[in-house]
mmCIF file of C-alpha atoms and ligand atoms in Angstrom:
data_model
loop_
_atom_site.group_PDB
_atom_site.id
_atom_site.type_symbol
_atom_site.label_atom_id
_atom_site.label_comp_id
_atom_site.label_asym_id
_atom_site.label_seq_id
_atom_site.Cartn_x
_atom_site.Cartn_y
_atom_site.Cartn_z
ATOM 1 C CA MET P 370 0.000 0.000 0.000
ATOM 2 C CA GLY P 371 1.546 3.256 -1.094
ATOM 3 C CA SER P 372 1.872 6.198 1.236
ATOM 4 C CA SER P 373 -0.461 8.215 -1.031
ATOM 5 C CA THR P 374 -3.379 5.752 -0.890
ATOM 6 C CA PRO P 375 -6.247 7.601 0.830
ATOM 7 C CA VAL P 376 -7.360 6.363 4.228
ATOM 8 C CA TRP P 377 -11.082 6.306 4.990
ATOM 9 C CA ALA P 378 -12.547 5.512 8.371
ATOM 10 C CA ILE P 379 -15.547 3.173 8.491
ATOM 11 C CA ILE P 380 -17.480 3.516 11.736
ATOM 12 C CA PRO P 381 -19.990 0.724 12.337
ATOM 13 C CA ALA P 382 -22.623 2.360 14.572
ATOM 14 C CA ALA P 383 -25.609 0.145 13.862
ATOM 15 C CA GLY P 384 -25.563 -1.814 17.127
ATOM 16 C CA THR P 385 -28.362 -1.745 19.662
ATOM 17 C CA GLY P 386 -26.190 -1.753 22.795
ATOM 18 C CA GLN P 387 -28.284 -4.218 24.781
ATOM 19 C CA ARG P 388 -25.585 -4.740 27.434
ATOM 20 C CA MET P 389 -25.794 -1.049 28.343
ATOM 21 C CA GLN P 390 -29.323 -1.472 29.822
ATOM 22 C CA SER P 391 -30.288 1.792 28.189
ATOM 23 C CA GLU P 392 -32.994 2.798 25.725
ATOM 24 C CA ILE P 393 -30.364 4.831 23.900
ATOM 25 C CA PRO P 394 -27.688 2.850 21.990
ATOM 26 C CA LYS P 395 -24.307 3.311 23.707
ATOM 27 C CA GLN P 396 -22.763 5.323 20.861
ATOM 28 C CA TYR P 397 -25.384 8.009 21.554
ATOM 29 C CA LEU P 398 -24.817 8.326 25.296
ATOM 30 C CA SER P 399 -22.898 11.467 26.307
ATOM 31 C CA PHE P 400 -19.989 12.641 28.419
ATOM 32 C CA GLN P 401 -18.471 16.149 28.456
ATOM 33 C CA ASP P 402 -21.496 17.430 26.471
ATOM 34 C CA LYS P 403 -20.911 15.235 23.441
ATOM 35 C CA THR P 404 -22.138 11.807 22.416
ATOM 36 C CA VAL P 405 -19.659 8.923 22.311
ATOM 37 C CA ILE P 406 -19.817 8.796 18.503
ATOM 38 C CA GLU P 407 -19.051 12.545 18.250
ATOM 39 C CA HIS P 408 -15.965 12.088 20.449
ATOM 40 C CA CYS P 409 -14.977 9.235 18.176
ATOM 41 C CA LEU P 410 -15.460 11.260 14.984
ATOM 42 C CA ASP P 411 -13.563 14.234 16.473
ATOM 43 C CA ARG P 412 -10.557 11.983 17.165
ATOM 44 C CA LEU P 413 -10.495 10.275 13.797
ATOM 45 C CA LEU P 414 -11.151 13.299 11.608
ATOM 46 C CA ALA P 415 -8.514 15.399 13.408
ATOM 47 C CA HIS P 416 -5.871 12.853 12.340
ATOM 48 C CA PRO P 417 -3.987 14.226 9.320
ATOM 49 C CA GLU P 418 -3.860 10.882 7.491
ATOM 50 C CA ILE P 419 -7.613 10.229 7.607
ATOM 51 C CA ASP P 420 -9.326 11.644 4.535
ATOM 52 C CA GLY P 421 -12.978 11.068 5.388
ATOM 53 C CA VAL P 422 -15.441 8.795 7.122
ATOM 54 C CA VAL P 423 -18.396 6.522 6.423
ATOM 55 C CA VAL P 424 -20.758 6.165 9.387
ATOM 56 C CA VAL P 425 -22.937 3.048 9.280
ATOM 57 C CA LEU P 426 -26.329 3.495 10.978
ATOM 58 C CA ARG P 427 -29.264 1.249 11.809
ATOM 59 C CA ASP P 428 -32.077 1.539 9.284
ATOM 60 C CA ASP P 429 -34.365 2.772 12.088
ATOM 61 C CA ASP P 430 -31.762 5.059 13.705
ATOM 62 C CA GLN P 431 -33.501 7.767 15.755
ATOM 63 C CA HIS P 432 -30.494 9.758 16.974
ATOM 64 C CA TRP P 433 -27.967 10.567 14.228
ATOM 65 C CA ASP P 434 -29.894 13.415 12.591
ATOM 66 C CA ALA P 435 -30.392 15.154 15.936
ATOM 67 C CA ILE P 436 -26.625 15.353 16.456
ATOM 68 C CA ALA P 437 -26.154 17.371 13.237
ATOM 69 C CA TYR P 438 -22.421 16.605 13.304
ATOM 70 C CA ALA P 439 -20.454 19.293 11.443
ATOM 71 C CA ALA P 440 -17.517 17.409 9.912
ATOM 72 C CA GLU P 441 -14.584 19.300 8.453
ATOM 73 C CA LYS P 442 -13.801 16.398 6.112
ATOM 74 C CA PRO P 443 -16.148 14.386 3.856
ATOM 75 C CA LEU P 444 -18.643 12.286 5.813
ATOM 76 C CA PHE P 445 -21.128 9.817 4.314
ATOM 77 C CA THR P 446 -23.726 7.699 6.031
ATOM 78 C CA THR P 447 -25.190 4.360 5.036
ATOM 79 C CA THR P 448 -27.311 1.680 6.692
ATOM 80 C CA GLY P 449 -25.948 -1.406 8.440
ATOM 81 C CA GLY P 450 -27.183 -4.929 8.978
ATOM 82 C CA ARG P 451 -27.893 -7.602 11.552
ATOM 83 C CA HIS P 452 -24.288 -8.435 12.435
ATOM 84 C CA ARG P 453 -21.357 -6.083 12.858
ATOM 85 C CA HIS P 454 -19.668 -7.599 9.785
ATOM 86 C CA ASP P 455 -22.804 -6.841 7.692
ATOM 87 C CA SER P 456 -22.509 -3.218 8.798
ATOM 88 C CA VAL P 457 -18.794 -3.009 7.968
ATOM 89 C CA TYR P 458 -19.464 -4.606 4.566
ATOM 90 C CA SER P 459 -22.136 -1.995 3.886
ATOM 91 C CA GLY P 460 -19.696 0.814 4.748
ATOM 92 C CA LEU P 461 -17.059 -0.670 2.450
ATOM 93 C CA THR P 462 -19.452 -0.931 -0.504
ATOM 94 C CA THR P 463 -20.358 2.752 -0.027
ATOM 95 C CA LEU P 464 -16.688 3.629 -0.103
ATOM 96 C CA GLN P 465 -16.017 1.475 -3.168
ATOM 97 C CA TYR P 466 -19.021 2.932 -5.013
ATOM 98 C CA ARG P 467 -17.720 6.461 -4.503
ATOM 99 C CA PHE P 468 -13.956 6.027 -4.805
ATOM 100 C CA GLY P 469 -13.167 2.650 -6.404
ATOM 101 C CA ASN P 470 -10.741 0.184 -4.864
ATOM 102 C CA ASP P 471 -7.789 2.464 -4.238
ATOM 103 C CA ALA P 472 -8.432 3.145 -0.573
ATOM 104 C CA ILE P 473 -7.356 1.935 2.817
ATOM 105 C CA ALA P 474 -10.274 1.199 5.141
ATOM 106 C CA LEU P 475 -9.743 1.935 8.813
ATOM 107 C CA VAL P 476 -12.576 0.196 10.663
ATOM 108 C CA HIS P 477 -13.213 1.602 14.127
ATOM 109 C CA ASP P 478 -16.024 0.899 16.606
ATOM 110 C CA ALA P 479 -18.247 3.913 17.325
ATOM 111 C CA VAL P 480 -17.914 3.022 21.008
ATOM 112 C CA ARG P 481 -14.118 3.475 21.294
ATOM 113 C CA PRO P 482 -13.795 7.262 21.598
ATOM 114 C CA LEU P 483 -10.377 7.276 23.312
ATOM 115 C CA VAL P 484 -8.012 6.023 20.603
ATOM 116 C CA SER P 485 -4.852 8.156 20.538
ATOM 117 C CA HIS P 486 -3.346 9.784 17.460
ATOM 118 C CA ARG P 487 -0.110 7.936 18.135
ATOM 119 C CA ASP P 488 -1.927 4.584 17.908
ATOM 120 C CA LEU P 489 -3.763 5.699 14.772
ATOM 121 C CA SER P 490 -0.469 6.657 13.108
ATOM 122 C CA ASN P 491 1.168 3.361 14.115
ATOM 123 C CA VAL P 492 -1.608 1.114 12.836
ATOM 124 C CA ILE P 493 -1.996 3.059 9.562
ATOM 125 C CA GLU P 494 1.769 2.842 8.988
ATOM 126 C CA ALA P 495 1.764 -0.928 9.662
ATOM 127 C CA ALA P 496 -1.166 -1.458 7.276
ATOM 128 C CA ARG P 497 0.594 0.506 4.533
ATOM 129 C CA GLN P 498 3.598 -1.799 4.881
ATOM 130 C CA HIS P 499 1.752 -5.095 5.252
ATOM 131 C CA THR P 500 -0.568 -6.321 2.506
ATOM 132 C CA ALA P 501 -2.752 -8.335 4.916
ATOM 133 C CA GLY P 502 -3.396 -5.224 7.019
ATOM 134 C CA ALA P 503 -2.861 -4.462 10.703
ATOM 135 C CA ILE P 504 -4.851 -4.156 13.908
ATOM 136 C CA LEU P 505 -4.341 -2.506 17.280
ATOM 137 C CA ALA P 506 -4.127 -4.982 20.150
ATOM 138 C CA THR P 507 -2.954 -5.219 23.768
ATOM 139 C CA PRO P 508 -1.137 -8.183 25.321
ATOM 140 C CA VAL P 509 -3.171 -10.324 27.733
ATOM 141 C CA THR P 510 -1.872 -9.646 31.246
ATOM 142 C CA ASP P 511 -4.427 -11.455 33.435
ATOM 143 C CA THR P 512 -4.250 -15.176 34.125
ATOM 144 C CA LEU P 513 -6.757 -17.038 31.963
ATOM 145 C CA LYS P 514 -8.994 -19.807 33.328
ATOM 146 C CA ARG P 515 -11.170 -22.221 31.381
ATOM 147 C CA GLN P 516 -14.510 -22.762 33.147
ATOM 148 C CA GLY P 517 -15.683 -26.316 33.854
ATOM 149 C CA ASN P 518 -18.931 -27.580 35.375
ATOM 150 C CA ASP P 519 -20.528 -25.586 38.207
ATOM 151 C CA MET P 520 -18.064 -22.728 37.774
ATOM 152 C CA GLU P 521 -15.158 -24.948 38.801
ATOM 153 C CA ILE P 522 -11.849 -24.139 37.141
ATOM 154 C CA TYR P 523 -11.219 -26.719 34.445
ATOM 155 C CA ALA P 524 -7.800 -25.457 33.374
ATOM 156 C CA THR P 525 -5.341 -22.558 33.516
ATOM 157 C CA LEU P 526 -4.339 -21.410 30.062
ATOM 158 C CA SER P 527 -1.012 -20.040 28.990
ATOM 159 C CA ARG P 528 -1.254 -16.358 28.087
ATOM 160 C CA ASP P 529 2.010 -16.516 26.157
ATOM 161 C CA GLY P 530 1.571 -14.814 22.803
ATOM 162 C CA LEU P 531 -2.086 -13.927 23.471
ATOM 163 C CA TRP P 532 -3.413 -10.478 22.557
ATOM 164 C CA ARG P 533 -6.763 -8.700 22.914
ATOM 165 C CA ALA P 534 -7.920 -7.356 19.575
ATOM 166 C CA LEU P 535 -8.977 -3.685 19.577
ATOM 167 C CA THR P 536 -9.923 -1.351 16.760
ATOM 168 C CA PRO P 537 -8.964 0.365 14.472
ATOM 169 C CA GLN P 538 -8.372 -2.592 12.187
ATOM 170 C CA VAL P 539 -6.891 -1.346 8.929
ATOM 171 C CA PHE P 540 -6.895 -3.072 5.518
ATOM 172 C CA HIS P 541 -6.802 -2.332 1.845
ATOM 173 C CA LEU P 542 -10.423 -1.980 0.775
ATOM 174 C CA GLN P 543 -10.663 -4.757 -1.837
ATOM 175 C CA PRO P 544 -9.221 -7.682 0.187
ATOM 176 C CA LEU P 545 -11.381 -6.798 3.208
ATOM 177 C CA LEU P 546 -14.473 -6.495 1.021
ATOM 178 C CA ASN P 547 -13.749 -9.927 -0.529
ATOM 179 C CA ALA P 548 -13.110 -11.484 2.865
ATOM 180 C CA LEU P 549 -16.337 -10.140 4.384
ATOM 181 C CA LYS P 550 -18.316 -11.212 1.305
ATOM 182 C CA GLN P 551 -17.110 -14.800 1.887
ATOM 183 C CA VAL P 552 -18.192 -14.588 5.519
ATOM 184 C CA ILE P 553 -21.653 -13.343 4.508
ATOM 185 C CA ASP P 554 -22.089 -15.808 1.602
ATOM 186 C CA LYS P 555 -21.031 -18.786 3.733
ATOM 187 C CA ASN P 556 -22.949 -17.536 6.771
ATOM 188 C CA LEU P 557 -19.833 -17.749 8.952
ATOM 189 C CA SER P 558 -19.607 -16.241 12.400
ATOM 190 C CA ILE P 559 -16.695 -13.876 13.135
ATOM 191 C CA THR P 560 -15.918 -11.496 15.980
ATOM 192 C CA ASP P 561 -13.665 -8.977 14.243
ATOM 193 C CA ASP P 562 -12.637 -7.886 10.754
ATOM 194 C CA ALA P 563 -9.179 -9.443 10.991
ATOM 195 C CA GLU P 564 -10.796 -12.859 11.445
ATOM 196 C CA ALA P 565 -12.443 -12.524 8.023
ATOM 197 C CA VAL P 566 -9.019 -11.819 6.476
ATOM 198 C CA GLU P 567 -7.469 -14.706 8.454
ATOM 199 C CA LEU P 568 -10.142 -17.078 7.080
ATOM 200 C CA MET P 569 -8.868 -16.157 3.597
ATOM 201 C CA GLY P 570 -5.434 -17.494 4.626
ATOM 202 C CA HIS P 571 -3.772 -14.136 5.318
ATOM 203 C CA ALA P 572 -2.107 -12.904 8.497
ATOM 204 C CA PRO P 573 -2.766 -9.300 9.523
ATOM 205 C CA ARG P 574 -0.132 -7.743 11.780
ATOM 206 C CA LEU P 575 -0.560 -6.976 15.477
ATOM 207 C CA VAL P 576 0.352 -3.432 16.558
ATOM 208 C CA ALA P 577 0.663 -2.826 20.314
ATOM 209 C CA GLY P 578 -1.866 -0.161 21.306
ATOM 210 C CA GLU P 579 -2.872 1.634 24.489
ATOM 211 C CA ALA P 580 -5.350 -0.031 26.864
ATOM 212 C CA ASP P 581 -7.146 3.359 27.166
ATOM 213 C CA ASN P 582 -8.751 2.575 23.810
ATOM 214 C CA PHE P 583 -11.414 0.391 25.371
ATOM 215 C CA LYS P 584 -14.925 -0.389 24.143
ATOM 216 C CA ILE P 585 -17.762 1.281 26.051
ATOM 217 C CA THR P 586 -19.905 -1.740 26.844
ATOM 218 C CA SER P 587 -21.633 -1.485 30.220
ATOM 219 C CA PRO P 588 -23.124 1.435 32.223
ATOM 220 C CA GLY P 589 -20.038 2.017 34.427
ATOM 221 C CA ASP P 590 -17.838 2.432 31.353
ATOM 222 C CA LEU P 591 -19.122 5.922 30.600
ATOM 223 C CA SER P 592 -17.681 7.582 33.723
ATOM 224 C CA LEU P 593 -14.397 5.706 33.213
ATOM 225 C CA ALA P 594 -14.279 6.973 29.612
ATOM 226 C CA GLU P 595 -14.825 10.529 30.831
ATOM 227 C CA LYS P 596 -11.957 10.255 33.349
ATOM 228 C CA ILE P 597 -9.575 8.947 30.700
ATOM 229 C CA TRP P 598 -10.723 11.617 28.235
ATOM 230 C CA LEU P 599 -10.020 14.402 30.764
ATOM 231 C CA ASN P 600 -6.648 12.855 31.569
ATOM 232 C CA GLN P 601 -5.728 12.710 27.882
ATOM 233 C CA ARG P 602 -6.775 16.369 27.454
ATOM 234 C CA ASP P 603 -4.625 17.441 30.419
ATOM 235 C CA GLN P 604 -1.631 15.546 29.056
ATOM 236 C CA GLN P 605 -2.078 17.168 25.654
ATOM 237 C CA ASN P 606 -2.227 20.613 27.284
ATOM 238 C CA ASP P 607 1.032 19.858 29.127
ATOM 239 C CA GLU P 608 2.905 18.880 25.941
HETATM 240 O O1 C5P B 693 -21.886 -4.994 19.847
HETATM 241 P P1 C5P B 693 -20.425 -4.618 19.782
HETATM 242 O O2 C5P B 693 -19.958 -4.032 21.064
HETATM 243 O O3 C5P B 693 -19.537 -5.669 19.253
HETATM 244 O O4 C5P B 693 -20.388 -3.424 18.718
HETATM 245 C C1 C5P B 693 -19.171 -2.878 18.243
HETATM 246 C C2 C5P B 693 -19.498 -1.811 17.191
HETATM 247 O O5 C5P B 693 -20.172 -2.409 16.085
HETATM 248 C C3 C5P B 693 -20.438 -0.720 17.728
HETATM 249 O O6 C5P B 693 -19.964 0.533 17.256
HETATM 250 C C4 C5P B 693 -21.786 -1.096 17.124
HETATM 251 O O7 C5P B 693 -22.648 0.011 16.909
HETATM 252 C C5 C5P B 693 -21.388 -1.734 15.795
HETATM 253 N N1 C5P B 693 -22.375 -2.689 15.253
HETATM 254 C C6 C5P B 693 -22.922 -2.452 13.984
HETATM 255 N N2 C5P B 693 -23.845 -3.316 13.466
HETATM 256 C C7 C5P B 693 -24.269 -4.377 14.169
HETATM 257 C C8 C5P B 693 -23.706 -4.642 15.456
HETATM 258 C C9 C5P B 693 -22.755 -3.773 15.967
HETATM 259 O O8 C5P B 693 -22.565 -1.458 13.336
HETATM 260 N N3 C5P B 693 -25.178 -5.179 13.635
#
């Protein structure tokens, strides 16, 4: 991937957020007077290497229009599907329709508003150099247990070489589109975009990222996200 290939962010935001126990999907909950998805868009679009963004919404989305997000770079919306990979596929087809295949797709969850610019630069750079793409990840530091019957520990697993996959996950548009099409056509079940590429026999690269870039999943996560956000802002002001 050349250094001039444009980079487009795809933000799947078509989830319902059932684990959040909230009527409002988690990407539309707020801290510091902005919704989670606005924080996310602010971060991505302020990065100099990101040329624009495709936001993927539920077909019955009730919240996006009310935000009236004023983007300083091109922003398109499209509708998602039942599974996250259906939503990402939809975003990629929108991108391909408008710009052809010469693009790098940076897929980032709408519910990870704390990704740093340093991590964005690192994962984009790795994806430019590696044809199978690259993802942000953090090494597993806790001891891992396999559950047996009645919540008894069945086994302790080695955490050697184990990583937690984060987003962004960054790929050249065409191979990711092909990989996700296979997943959809064969009705496979995957948990991230890299897995689709792996199923095609390719090996995306792991890029060590910051644990701050966590996924807002449950109600307590919102106040934690706010604390980290304020901390990041203070650090930036000190630099
Ligand atoms: O549900 P999960 O936490 O895995 O969602 C991760 C991201 O994928 C969220 O931004 C969510 O809105 C999005 N998603 C989607 N379409 C779905 C399911 C999830 O765009 N069908």
